[in-house]
mmCIF file of C-alpha atoms in Angstrom:
data_model
loop_
_atom_site.group_PDB
_atom_site.id
_atom_site.type_symbol
_atom_site.label_atom_id
_atom_site.label_comp_id
_atom_site.label_asym_id
_atom_site.label_seq_id
_atom_site.Cartn_x
_atom_site.Cartn_y
_atom_site.Cartn_z
ATOM 1 C CA MET A 605 249.050 212.732 -147.798
ATOM 2 C CA ASP A 606 249.757 214.727 -144.878
ATOM 3 C CA TYR A 607 252.726 216.730 -144.946
ATOM 4 C CA LYS A 608 253.834 220.224 -143.513
ATOM 5 C CA ILE A 609 255.684 222.922 -144.974
ATOM 6 C CA ILE A 610 257.226 225.207 -141.851
ATOM 7 C CA THR A 611 259.003 228.715 -143.036
ATOM 8 C CA ASN A 612 260.978 230.566 -140.458
ATOM 9 C CA LYS A 613 261.349 234.038 -141.828
ATOM 10 C CA LYS A 614 264.091 235.100 -139.699
ATOM 11 C CA LYS A 615 266.374 232.017 -140.225
ATOM 12 C CA ASN A 616 265.235 232.357 -144.235
ATOM 13 C CA THR A 617 264.516 228.875 -144.542
ATOM 14 C CA THR A 618 261.876 226.691 -145.373
ATOM 15 C CA GLN A 619 261.068 223.094 -144.728
ATOM 16 C CA ILE A 620 258.613 220.479 -146.250
ATOM 17 C CA ARG A 621 258.130 217.722 -143.847
ATOM 18 C CA ILE A 622 256.811 214.256 -144.931
ATOM 19 C CA PRO A 623 255.766 211.356 -142.385
ATOM 20 C CA LEU A 624 257.087 208.185 -143.844
ATOM 21 C CA ASP A 625 254.160 205.126 -143.616
ATOM 22 C CA SER A 626 256.179 202.001 -141.919
ATOM 23 C CA SER A 627 253.975 199.799 -143.773
ATOM 24 C CA LYS A 628 255.897 200.481 -146.887
ATOM 25 C CA ILE A 629 258.810 198.859 -145.544
ATOM 26 C CA ALA A 630 260.441 196.186 -147.651
ATOM 27 C CA GLU A 631 262.537 193.460 -148.337
ATOM 28 C CA PRO A 632 265.739 195.177 -150.240
ATOM 29 C CA GLU A 633 266.099 195.827 -153.783
ATOM 30 C CA PHE A 634 269.816 196.107 -153.768
ATOM 31 C CA GLY A 635 272.301 194.103 -151.564
ATOM 32 C CA SER A 636 276.206 195.265 -151.348
ATOM 33 C CA LEU A 637 276.037 198.860 -153.519
ATOM 34 C CA MET A 638 279.102 199.270 -155.614
ATOM 35 C CA LEU A 639 279.283 203.024 -156.435
ATOM 36 C CA SER A 640 281.340 205.211 -158.071
ATOM 37 C CA ALA A 641 283.733 207.422 -155.935
ATOM 38 C CA LYS A 642 281.144 210.813 -156.907
ATOM 39 C CA TYR A 643 279.372 209.423 -153.678
ATOM 40 C CA GLU A 644 282.478 209.773 -151.791
ATOM 41 C CA HIS A 645 280.606 211.189 -148.781
ATOM 42 C CA LEU A 646 278.292 207.922 -148.814
ATOM 43 C CA LEU A 647 281.303 205.397 -148.572
ATOM 44 C CA SER A 648 283.282 206.912 -146.452
ATOM 45 C CA LYS A 649 280.512 208.162 -143.526
ATOM 46 C CA GLN A 650 278.721 206.043 -141.106
ATOM 47 C CA TRP A 651 275.437 208.624 -140.302
ATOM 48 C CA THR A 652 274.573 209.991 -143.937
ATOM 49 C CA LEU A 653 272.323 210.005 -146.284
ATOM 50 C CA GLY A 654 272.285 211.392 -149.951
ATOM 51 C CA HIS A 655 270.851 210.565 -153.641
ATOM 52 C CA PHE A 656 272.531 208.096 -155.993
ATOM 53 C CA LYS A 657 271.550 206.706 -159.065
ATOM 54 C CA LEU A 658 273.118 203.227 -160.659
ATOM 55 C CA ASP A 659 273.697 202.458 -164.649
ATOM 56 C CA THR A 660 271.749 199.122 -164.353
ATOM 57 C CA THR A 661 268.350 200.594 -162.678
ATOM 58 C CA PRO A 662 266.189 203.713 -163.753
ATOM 59 C CA GLY A 663 265.977 206.172 -160.991
ATOM 60 C CA VAL A 664 267.223 208.540 -158.419
ATOM 61 C CA PHE A 665 267.340 206.658 -155.081
ATOM 62 C CA LEU A 666 268.099 208.321 -151.126
ATOM 63 C CA LEU A 667 270.472 206.021 -149.333
ATOM 64 C CA ILE A 668 270.825 206.448 -145.625
ATOM 65 C CA ARG A 669 273.825 205.138 -143.588
ATOM 66 C CA ALA A 670 273.001 203.668 -140.653
ATOM 67 C CA ASP A 671 276.161 201.729 -139.368
ATOM 68 C CA GLY A 672 275.249 199.494 -136.769
ATOM 69 C CA TYR A 673 271.878 200.810 -135.712
ATOM 70 C CA VAL A 674 269.650 199.762 -139.066
ATOM 71 C CA PRO A 675 267.420 198.017 -136.015
ATOM 72 C CA LEU A 676 266.614 201.388 -134.665
ATOM 73 C CA VAL A 677 265.739 203.159 -137.500
ATOM 74 C CA LYS A 678 263.619 200.122 -138.788
ATOM 75 C CA GLU A 679 261.577 200.183 -135.681
ATOM 76 C CA ALA A 680 260.876 204.321 -135.117
ATOM 77 C CA SER A 681 258.265 206.728 -137.067
ATOM 78 C CA LEU A 682 260.304 208.102 -139.862
ATOM 79 C CA GLU A 683 260.244 211.195 -140.736
ATOM 80 C CA LEU A 684 261.418 213.021 -144.934
ATOM 81 C CA VAL A 685 262.475 216.595 -144.541
ATOM 82 C CA TYR A 686 263.323 218.612 -147.595
ATOM 83 C CA SER A 687 265.376 221.932 -146.135
ATOM 84 C CA PHE A 688 265.590 225.620 -148.308
ATOM 85 C CA TYR A 689 267.905 227.465 -147.268
ATOM 86 C CA LYS A 690 268.482 231.219 -148.409
ATOM 87 C CA MET A 691 271.407 232.413 -146.549
ATOM 88 C CA PRO A 692 273.121 236.152 -147.658
ATOM 89 C CA SER A 693 275.538 234.573 -149.404
ATOM 90 C CA GLY A 694 273.860 231.690 -151.091
ATOM 91 C CA GLY A 695 271.503 228.934 -151.348
ATOM 92 C CA ILE A 696 271.642 225.662 -149.473
ATOM 93 C CA PHE A 697 269.562 222.358 -150.392
ATOM 94 C CA GLY A 698 269.303 219.995 -147.207
ATOM 95 C CA ILE A 699 267.639 216.337 -146.685
ATOM 96 C CA PHE A 700 267.164 215.068 -143.886
ATOM 97 C CA LEU A 701 265.585 211.335 -142.216
ATOM 98 C CA HIS A 702 264.326 212.572 -139.014
ATOM 99 C CA VAL A 703 264.137 208.849 -136.739
ATOM 100 C CA ASP A 704 261.703 209.628 -133.876
ATOM 101 C CA SER A 705 263.946 207.208 -131.236
ATOM 102 C CA LYS A 706 265.457 208.336 -128.240
ATOM 103 C CA LYS A 707 267.822 205.448 -127.965
ATOM 104 C CA LEU A 708 269.502 207.186 -131.489
ATOM 105 C CA ALA A 709 269.584 210.798 -130.319
ATOM 106 C CA GLY A 710 271.741 208.743 -127.374
ATOM 107 C CA VAL A 711 274.359 207.682 -130.006
ATOM 108 C CA SER A 712 274.254 210.588 -132.463
ATOM 109 C CA PRO A 713 276.975 212.152 -133.525
ATOM 110 C CA HIS A 714 275.369 215.583 -132.788
ATOM 111 C CA GLY A 715 272.647 214.555 -129.916
ATOM 112 C CA PHE A 716 269.951 214.325 -132.404
ATOM 113 C CA PRO A 717 268.215 211.173 -134.557
ATOM 114 C CA VAL A 718 268.333 213.026 -137.646
ATOM 115 C CA PHE A 719 270.257 211.950 -140.421
ATOM 116 C CA GLU A 720 271.413 214.820 -142.871
ATOM 117 C CA CYS A 721 272.941 215.986 -146.107
ATOM 118 C CA LEU A 722 273.536 219.680 -146.953
ATOM 119 C CA LEU A 723 274.538 220.712 -150.537
ATOM 120 C CA GLY A 724 275.509 223.476 -152.138
ATOM 121 C CA LEU A 725 274.010 224.927 -155.950
ATOM 122 C CA ASP A 726 277.146 225.448 -157.598
ATOM 123 C CA TYR A 727 277.626 222.362 -159.996
ATOM 124 C CA HIS A 728 275.336 221.436 -162.697
ATOM 125 C CA GLU A 729 275.505 217.478 -161.552
ATOM 126 C CA THR A 730 274.603 218.359 -158.160
ATOM 127 C CA ILE A 731 271.531 220.369 -159.340
ATOM 128 C CA ASP A 732 270.285 218.337 -161.893
ATOM 129 C CA LEU A 733 270.687 215.160 -159.528
ATOM 130 C CA ILE A 734 268.658 216.620 -156.986
ATOM 131 C CA ALA A 735 265.930 218.154 -159.597
ATOM 132 C CA GLU A 736 265.720 214.234 -161.241
ATOM 133 C CA ALA A 737 265.019 213.208 -157.610
ATOM 134 C CA LEU A 738 262.029 215.822 -156.696
ATOM 135 C CA GLU A 739 260.358 214.862 -160.226
ATOM 136 C CA GLN A 740 260.025 211.459 -159.049
ATOM 137 C CA TYR A 741 256.252 210.359 -158.172
ATOM 138 C CA LYS A 742 257.596 208.407 -155.378
ATOM 139 C CA VAL A 743 260.604 208.403 -153.044
ATOM 140 C CA HIS A 744 262.468 205.169 -152.806
ATOM 141 C CA LEU A 745 264.703 204.919 -149.571
ATOM 142 C CA CYS A 746 267.325 202.083 -148.735
ATOM 143 C CA VAL A 747 268.484 201.794 -145.492
ATOM 144 C CA ALA A 748 271.880 200.507 -144.910
ATOM 145 C CA ASP A 749 274.974 199.204 -142.776
ATOM 146 C CA LYS A 750 278.447 198.553 -143.304
ATOM 147 C CA SER A 751 279.246 196.215 -145.716
ATOM 148 C CA PRO A 752 281.840 193.441 -144.719
ATOM 149 C CA ASN A 753 283.057 193.542 -148.060
ATOM 150 C CA ALA A 754 285.042 195.739 -149.895
ATOM 151 C CA GLU A 755 286.771 198.152 -147.769
ATOM 152 C CA SER A 756 289.661 200.372 -148.716
ATOM 153 C CA THR A 757 291.706 203.442 -147.718
ATOM 154 C CA VAL A 758 292.263 206.330 -150.011
ATOM 155 C CA MET A 759 293.955 209.640 -150.806
ATOM 156 C CA SER A 760 291.438 212.598 -150.240
ATOM 157 C CA ASP A 761 292.197 215.583 -152.663
ATOM 158 C CA SER A 762 293.224 217.560 -149.425
ATOM 159 C CA GLY A 763 295.699 214.804 -148.885
ATOM 160 C CA ASP A 764 294.505 212.892 -146.063
ATOM 161 C CA TRP A 765 293.625 209.294 -145.878
ATOM 162 C CA ILE A 766 290.165 207.955 -145.884
ATOM 163 C CA ASP A 767 288.478 204.424 -145.069
ATOM 164 C CA LEU A 768 285.646 203.683 -147.318
ATOM 165 C CA SER A 769 282.958 200.884 -147.499
ATOM 166 C CA ASN A 770 280.287 199.643 -149.057
ATOM 167 C CA PRO A 771 276.766 199.972 -147.890
ATOM 168 C CA GLU A 772 274.843 196.966 -147.301
ATOM 169 C CA CYS A 773 271.298 197.606 -147.701
ATOM 170 C CA ILE A 774 268.860 196.278 -144.954
ATOM 171 C CA PHE A 775 265.595 197.395 -146.023
ATOM 172 C CA ASP A 776 263.538 199.753 -148.289
ATOM 173 C CA LEU A 777 260.621 202.173 -147.823
ATOM 174 C CA VAL A 778 259.157 203.085 -151.307
ATOM 175 C CA GLN A 779 256.359 205.569 -150.382
ATOM 176 C CA GLU A 780 254.247 207.480 -153.394
ATOM 177 C CA ILE A 781 254.945 211.414 -153.758
ATOM 178 C CA THR A 782 251.173 212.648 -154.563
ATOM 179 C CA PRO A 783 251.286 215.344 -157.386
ATOM 180 C CA GLU A 784 250.288 218.083 -154.581
ATOM 181 C CA LEU A 785 253.320 217.658 -152.824
ATOM 182 C CA ARG A 786 255.489 216.967 -155.448
ATOM 183 C CA SER A 787 254.332 220.387 -157.152
ATOM 184 C CA ALA A 788 255.316 222.278 -153.947
ATOM 185 C CA ILE A 789 259.046 220.811 -153.488
ATOM 186 C CA ILE A 790 259.454 221.262 -157.150
ATOM 187 C CA GLU A 791 258.299 225.072 -156.553
ATOM 188 C CA ASN A 792 260.283 225.491 -153.494
ATOM 189 C CA PHE A 793 263.305 224.028 -155.276
ATOM 190 C CA LYS A 794 263.033 226.634 -158.204
ATOM 191 C CA ASP A 795 262.981 229.398 -155.849
ATOM 192 C CA LEU A 796 265.633 228.350 -154.396
ATOM 193 C CA LEU A 797 267.536 227.853 -156.999
ATOM 194 C CA MET A 798 266.593 231.652 -158.838
ATOM 195 C CA TYR A 799 267.736 233.195 -155.620
ATOM 196 C CA HIS A 800 271.083 231.744 -155.842
ATOM 197 C CA ALA A 801 271.532 232.705 -158.774
ATOM 198 C CA LYS A 802 271.534 236.092 -157.669
ATOM 199 C CA SER A 803 273.288 235.793 -154.772
ATOM 200 C CA PRO A 804 277.533 235.845 -154.384
ATOM 201 C CA GLY A 805 277.564 232.227 -154.623
ATOM 202 C CA ASN A 806 279.677 231.494 -152.000
ATOM 203 C CA PHE A 807 279.340 228.159 -150.512
ATOM 204 C CA GLN A 808 281.529 228.025 -147.518
ATOM 205 C CA GLN A 809 280.670 231.424 -146.334
ATOM 206 C CA SER A 810 276.901 230.143 -146.541
ATOM 207 C CA MET A 811 277.533 227.430 -144.854
ATOM 208 C CA HIS A 812 278.881 229.585 -141.874
ATOM 209 C CA GLU A 813 275.807 231.736 -141.997
ATOM 210 C CA LEU A 814 274.037 228.117 -141.151
ATOM 211 C CA ASP A 815 275.980 227.359 -138.807
ATOM 212 C CA GLU A 816 275.394 230.543 -136.832
ATOM 213 C CA LEU A 817 271.956 229.695 -137.262
ATOM 214 C CA PHE A 818 271.282 226.490 -136.605
ATOM 215 C CA PRO A 819 274.278 225.675 -134.198
ATOM 216 C CA THR A 820 275.293 222.167 -133.618
ATOM 217 C CA SER A 821 273.521 222.132 -130.387
ATOM 218 C CA GLU A 822 270.113 222.673 -131.511
ATOM 219 C CA SER A 823 267.911 220.532 -133.593
ATOM 220 C CA PRO A 824 267.813 221.038 -137.808
ATOM 221 C CA LEU A 825 264.406 220.730 -137.941
ATOM 222 C CA LEU A 826 261.987 223.399 -137.800
ATOM 223 C CA GLU A 827 258.718 223.619 -135.288
ATOM 224 C CA PRO A 828 255.772 225.018 -136.370
ATOM 225 C CA PRO A 829 255.288 228.357 -135.271
ATOM 226 C CA LYS A 830 253.481 228.347 -131.788
ATOM 227 C CA PRO A 831 250.279 230.187 -131.882
ATOM 228 C CA GLY A 832 250.432 233.968 -131.693
ATOM 229 C CA PHE A 833 248.588 236.386 -129.287
ATOM 230 C CA PHE A 834 245.392 236.987 -131.293
ATOM 231 C CA GLN A 835 245.711 233.216 -132.688
ATOM 232 C CA ARG A 836 244.990 232.132 -129.082
ATOM 233 C CA LEU A 837 242.342 234.686 -128.726
ATOM 234 C CA PHE A 838 240.370 234.327 -131.774
ATOM 235 C CA GLY A 839 241.115 231.127 -133.021
ATOM 236 C CA ASN A 840 242.707 229.741 -136.474
ATOM 237 C CA ASN A 841 240.007 231.554 -138.150
ATOM 238 C CA LYS A 842 239.686 235.449 -138.514
ATOM 239 C CA SER A 843 236.568 235.077 -136.684
ATOM 240 C CA LYS A 844 235.796 232.888 -133.629
ATOM 241 C CA ASP A 845 232.481 231.937 -132.049
ATOM 242 C CA ILE A 846 233.171 233.068 -128.871
ATOM 243 C CA ILE A 847 231.821 230.319 -126.537
ATOM 244 C CA GLU A 848 232.655 231.371 -122.507
ATOM 245 C CA ALA A 849 231.207 234.506 -121.956
ATOM 246 C CA ASN A 850 232.481 234.667 -118.817
ATOM 247 C CA PRO A 851 235.989 236.385 -117.792
ATOM 248 C CA PHE A 852 236.515 233.816 -115.651
ATOM 249 C CA ASP A 853 236.034 229.664 -115.759
ATOM 250 C CA GLU A 854 234.822 229.077 -112.412
ATOM 251 C CA LYS A 855 231.978 231.503 -110.266
ATOM 252 C CA LYS A 856 230.287 231.816 -113.739
ATOM 253 C CA LYS A 857 227.221 233.238 -111.849
ATOM 254 C CA HIS A 858 229.345 236.636 -111.854
ATOM 255 C CA LEU A 859 228.365 237.618 -115.240
ATOM 256 C CA VAL A 860 226.352 236.513 -117.826
ATOM 257 C CA GLY A 861 223.369 234.357 -117.440
ATOM 258 C CA HIS A 862 221.320 237.221 -118.834
ATOM 259 C CA MET A 863 223.579 237.763 -121.574
ATOM 260 C CA GLU A 864 222.812 234.325 -123.743
ATOM 261 C CA THR A 865 219.588 235.503 -124.055
ATOM 262 C CA GLN A 866 220.159 239.099 -123.873
ATOM 263 C CA TYR A 867 222.830 239.066 -126.441
ATOM 264 C CA PRO A 868 221.972 236.094 -128.639
ATOM 265 C CA LYS A 869 224.519 237.580 -131.216
ATOM 266 C CA LEU A 870 227.160 237.812 -129.047
ATOM 267 C CA THR A 871 229.093 234.834 -130.697
ATOM 268 C CA ASN A 872 231.336 236.154 -134.050
ATOM 269 C CA VAL A 873 233.568 238.164 -133.601
ATOM 270 C CA PRO A 874 234.228 240.648 -136.712
ATOM 271 C CA ASP A 875 237.151 240.195 -139.313
ATOM 272 C CA GLU A 876 237.662 243.968 -139.004
ATOM 273 C CA ILE A 877 237.159 244.439 -134.779
ATOM 274 C CA ILE A 878 240.068 241.587 -134.911
ATOM 275 C CA GLU A 879 242.425 243.900 -137.199
ATOM 276 C CA ARG A 880 241.407 246.790 -135.275
ATOM 277 C CA TYR A 881 242.601 244.560 -131.644
ATOM 278 C CA ARG A 882 245.377 243.261 -133.313
ATOM 279 C CA LYS A 883 247.224 246.805 -134.821
ATOM 280 C CA THR A 884 246.686 248.001 -131.672
ATOM 281 C CA PHE A 885 247.898 245.359 -129.346
ATOM 282 C CA ASP A 886 251.017 244.765 -131.395
ATOM 283 C CA ARG A 887 251.610 248.752 -131.192
ATOM 284 C CA ASN A 888 251.653 248.788 -127.653
ATOM 285 C CA LEU A 889 253.551 245.027 -126.985
ATOM 286 C CA ASP A 890 256.492 246.739 -125.347
ATOM 287 C CA ASN A 891 255.001 248.864 -123.328
ATOM 288 C CA ILE A 892 252.419 246.213 -122.143
ATOM 289 C CA VAL A 893 255.489 243.550 -121.368
ATOM 290 C CA ARG A 894 257.466 246.449 -119.597
ATOM 291 C CA ASN A 895 254.387 247.039 -117.482
ATOM 292 C CA ILE A 896 253.404 243.602 -116.680
ATOM 293 C CA THR A 897 257.015 242.642 -115.576
ATOM 294 C CA ASP A 898 257.656 245.559 -113.266
ATOM 295 C CA CYS A 899 254.048 244.520 -111.812
ATOM 296 C CA GLU A 900 255.885 241.354 -111.092
ATOM 297 C CA LEU A 901 258.898 242.470 -109.821
ATOM 298 C CA LYS A 902 257.273 244.948 -107.118
ATOM 299 C CA ASN A 903 254.377 242.625 -106.023
ATOM 300 C CA ASN A 904 252.195 245.761 -107.278
ATOM 301 C CA ASP A 905 248.839 245.722 -108.312
ATOM 302 C CA SER A 906 248.228 248.471 -111.181
ATOM 303 C CA ASP A 907 245.772 249.441 -114.312
ATOM 304 C CA PHE A 908 247.306 250.671 -117.529
ATOM 305 C CA GLU A 909 245.324 252.191 -120.586
ATOM 306 C CA TYR A 910 246.339 252.616 -123.656
ATOM 307 C CA PHE A 911 244.253 254.649 -126.307
ATOM 308 C CA ASP A 912 244.436 254.620 -130.261
ATOM 309 C CA GLU A 913 242.419 256.961 -131.823
ATOM 310 C CA GLU A 914 243.342 255.264 -135.097
ATOM 311 C CA THR A 915 242.213 252.127 -134.620
ATOM 312 C CA CYS A 916 239.683 254.099 -132.445
ATOM 313 C CA VAL A 917 240.461 250.441 -129.321
ATOM 314 C CA TYR A 918 240.821 251.495 -125.856
ATOM 315 C CA LEU A 919 243.704 248.849 -124.529
ATOM 316 C CA PHE A 920 243.123 248.624 -120.915
ATOM 317 C CA VAL A 921 245.420 246.440 -118.779
ATOM 318 C CA SER A 922 244.895 245.203 -114.852
ATOM 319 C CA VAL A 923 247.448 243.677 -112.927
ATOM 320 C CA PHE A 924 246.668 241.801 -109.972
ATOM 321 C CA ASN A 925 249.382 239.916 -108.095
ATOM 322 C CA LYS A 926 246.651 237.472 -106.976
ATOM 323 C CA PRO A 927 244.941 234.434 -108.110
ATOM 324 C CA LYS A 928 242.269 234.580 -110.686
ATOM 325 C CA GLU A 929 240.273 233.126 -108.346
ATOM 326 C CA GLN A 930 240.833 236.335 -105.764
ATOM 327 C CA VAL A 931 240.474 239.061 -108.593
ATOM 328 C CA THR A 932 236.840 237.505 -109.276
ATOM 329 C CA ASP A 933 236.181 237.744 -105.725
ATOM 330 C CA TYR A 934 237.287 241.680 -106.083
ATOM 331 C CA TYR A 935 235.218 242.060 -108.595
ATOM 332 C CA VAL A 936 232.711 241.012 -106.937
ATOM 333 C CA ASP A 937 232.952 243.233 -103.801
ATOM 334 C CA ILE A 938 233.373 246.758 -105.618
ATOM 335 C CA SER A 939 230.333 245.727 -107.382
ATOM 336 C CA THR A 940 226.448 246.988 -106.476
ATOM 337 C CA GLU A 941 225.197 243.792 -108.236
ATOM 338 C CA PRO A 942 226.995 241.079 -107.315
ATOM 339 C CA ASP A 943 225.441 238.701 -109.760
ATOM 340 C CA PHE A 944 226.726 240.549 -112.861
ATOM 341 C CA ALA A 945 229.918 241.970 -111.174
ATOM 342 C CA TYR A 946 232.183 242.310 -114.280
ATOM 343 C CA LEU A 947 229.217 244.240 -116.399
ATOM 344 C CA ASN A 948 228.898 246.290 -113.438
ATOM 345 C CA PHE A 949 232.347 246.966 -113.322
ATOM 346 C CA TYR A 950 232.628 247.576 -117.136
ATOM 347 C CA ALA A 951 230.051 250.545 -116.507
ATOM 348 C CA ASN A 952 231.933 251.805 -113.389
ATOM 349 C CA GLN A 953 235.216 251.552 -114.492
ATOM 350 C CA PHE A 954 235.268 252.320 -118.577
ATOM 351 C CA LEU A 955 231.872 253.377 -119.890
ATOM 352 C CA ASN A 956 231.718 256.939 -117.047
ATOM 353 C CA ASN A 957 235.243 257.366 -117.403
ATOM 354 C CA TRP A 958 235.489 256.991 -121.237
ATOM 355 C CA PRO A 959 238.391 258.778 -122.303
ATOM 356 C CA SER A 960 237.840 259.552 -126.309
ATOM 357 C CA THR A 961 234.616 260.018 -128.220
ATOM 358 C CA LYS A 962 236.859 258.830 -131.205
ATOM 359 C CA LEU A 963 237.759 255.683 -129.262
ATOM 360 C CA ARG A 964 234.648 252.808 -129.809
ATOM 361 C CA TYR A 965 236.120 249.580 -128.829
ATOM 362 C CA LEU A 966 237.441 247.862 -125.890
ATOM 363 C CA MET A 967 240.072 245.477 -125.001
ATOM 364 C CA HIS A 968 240.469 244.108 -121.212
ATOM 365 C CA LEU A 969 243.424 242.583 -120.375
ATOM 366 C CA ILE A 970 243.245 240.658 -117.138
ATOM 367 C CA VAL A 971 246.421 239.752 -116.022
ATOM 368 C CA CYS A 972 246.738 236.906 -112.935
ATOM 369 C CA ASN A 973 249.523 236.074 -110.449
ATOM 370 C CA SER A 974 248.422 232.000 -109.950
ATOM 371 C CA ASN A 975 249.891 230.356 -106.515
ATOM 372 C CA ASP A 976 252.962 229.330 -108.239
ATOM 373 C CA GLY A 977 253.798 232.731 -108.816
ATOM 374 C CA SER A 978 253.593 232.527 -112.803
ATOM 375 C CA PHE A 979 250.922 234.949 -114.494
ATOM 376 C CA GLN A 980 247.668 234.187 -116.446
ATOM 377 C CA ILE A 981 246.243 236.221 -118.817
ATOM 378 C CA HIS A 982 242.427 236.729 -119.245
ATOM 379 C CA ASN A 983 240.235 238.498 -122.154
ATOM 380 C CA ALA A 984 237.319 240.582 -122.151
ATOM 381 C CA VAL A 985 236.485 242.389 -125.176
ATOM 382 C CA SER A 986 234.198 244.843 -125.650
ATOM 383 C CA GLN A 987 232.486 246.958 -128.433
ATOM 384 C CA TYR A 988 229.671 249.394 -127.720
ATOM 385 C CA GLY A 989 227.215 251.161 -130.437
ATOM 386 C CA GLY A 990 226.173 254.561 -130.390
ATOM 387 C CA SER A 991 226.499 256.247 -126.537
ATOM 388 C CA PRO A 992 229.254 254.752 -124.582
ATOM 389 C CA LYS A 993 227.040 254.907 -121.947
ATOM 390 C CA ALA A 994 223.739 253.189 -123.453
ATOM 391 C CA ARG A 995 224.514 250.116 -121.747
ATOM 392 C CA GLY A 996 221.905 247.867 -123.839
ATOM 393 C CA ASP A 997 224.503 248.504 -126.778
ATOM 394 C CA PHE A 998 227.242 247.484 -124.780
ATOM 395 C CA ILE A 999 228.987 243.768 -125.762
ATOM 396 C CA VAL A 1000 231.508 241.746 -123.871
ATOM 397 C CA PHE A 1001 233.527 238.944 -125.039
ATOM 398 C CA PRO A 1002 235.838 237.816 -122.477
ATOM 399 C CA ILE A 1003 237.923 234.612 -123.269
ATOM 400 C CA ASP A 1004 240.247 232.276 -121.481
ATOM 401 C CA ILE A 1005 243.071 232.885 -123.533
ATOM 402 C CA LEU A 1006 246.340 231.767 -121.399
ATOM 403 C CA THR A 1007 247.493 228.851 -118.886
ATOM 404 C CA GLU A 1008 249.935 229.016 -116.773
ATOM 405 C CA ASN A 1009 252.949 227.757 -118.704
ATOM 406 C CA GLU A 1010 252.065 229.302 -121.977
ATOM 407 C CA ARG A 1011 252.508 233.408 -120.530
ATOM 408 C CA VAL A 1012 256.164 233.536 -122.242
ATOM 409 C CA MET A 1013 253.980 233.068 -125.577
ATOM 410 C CA LEU A 1014 252.832 236.852 -124.929
ATOM 411 C CA PHE A 1015 256.357 238.004 -124.605
ATOM 412 C CA ASN A 1016 257.142 236.043 -127.837
ATOM 413 C CA ASN A 1017 254.726 237.898 -130.365
#
């Protein structure tokens, strides 16, 4: 079974997102449900969900109240989400049903097609019901509308009058939970309970803290983190085969016709070198962002260099307020060997002016301004062995890493 475990450390939240199989939709096992008063929220709210048990049928069931909109739920893709919130004042457990429906989003009370239930962990009865539900090897959803029968009005503990109505089950969806997924869910819930036991245990304050992290104007669902700079640079694995050995997609004649034969082993970046680049880049990120932004505002072309003798990396940033095609032409124009312009530029710009004998690796960011004013960032990563002027030992790994619309990713990482 496909599922995603997403953790956001800034929000102290982990979510397990489980796609539901619409082929498992079936006729309802129950009709009009006669629930006890302890399930008040399932009787009084028209847009909610929650677990319930019956005296006559074993197991724990998950009820979704979608009064008036059950057909929209039935025709949409569904996703069950378990949320584990570690707020400073206590732990909160959340259950969501995400319905992929623009129509439902338009009528949702909070603007998102999500049914939700948030629970504190101060009462054993609540914890026991959640634990029993999560320990099952299946999830049984009962999607319900408002029953035309058995409506009533009662007074709440706070003295307010509440309209109650029984849920009328319209369809069920029963899906098996794999042992692996079940273990992941239970492990996260136990971890949340341990965290809560050591916390102040103030539910109201915890909810206030949760509201600050997840305001009602935003979806309560976590999205998978966008790939960071080095993920885009080297892929998901620590080592990645390098396919493109040209700093730019076009005009391939300006580098590497000979490189593929001269350096047949340039297709792998060692883990240890990647870690050096990662550490150097992270240490200089603020300055890189500041310098690129300054060049953009002033419409300047400029170079910036950063040394890190601990990692032995020489980080060089070239910013051009012109499209990458013009930058390619620039490298050709300054080169005495146009067919190998970029490699020749390396020899002239870097190797003959190497700042320190302790630096053994080069990372070159080439920032180009596209025609619409947004930036593209290209990368050329190089390592030399022995003398930095020994061009035969100089290996170039250029990779195009960001598109025009993804420049912001650099500033977010």
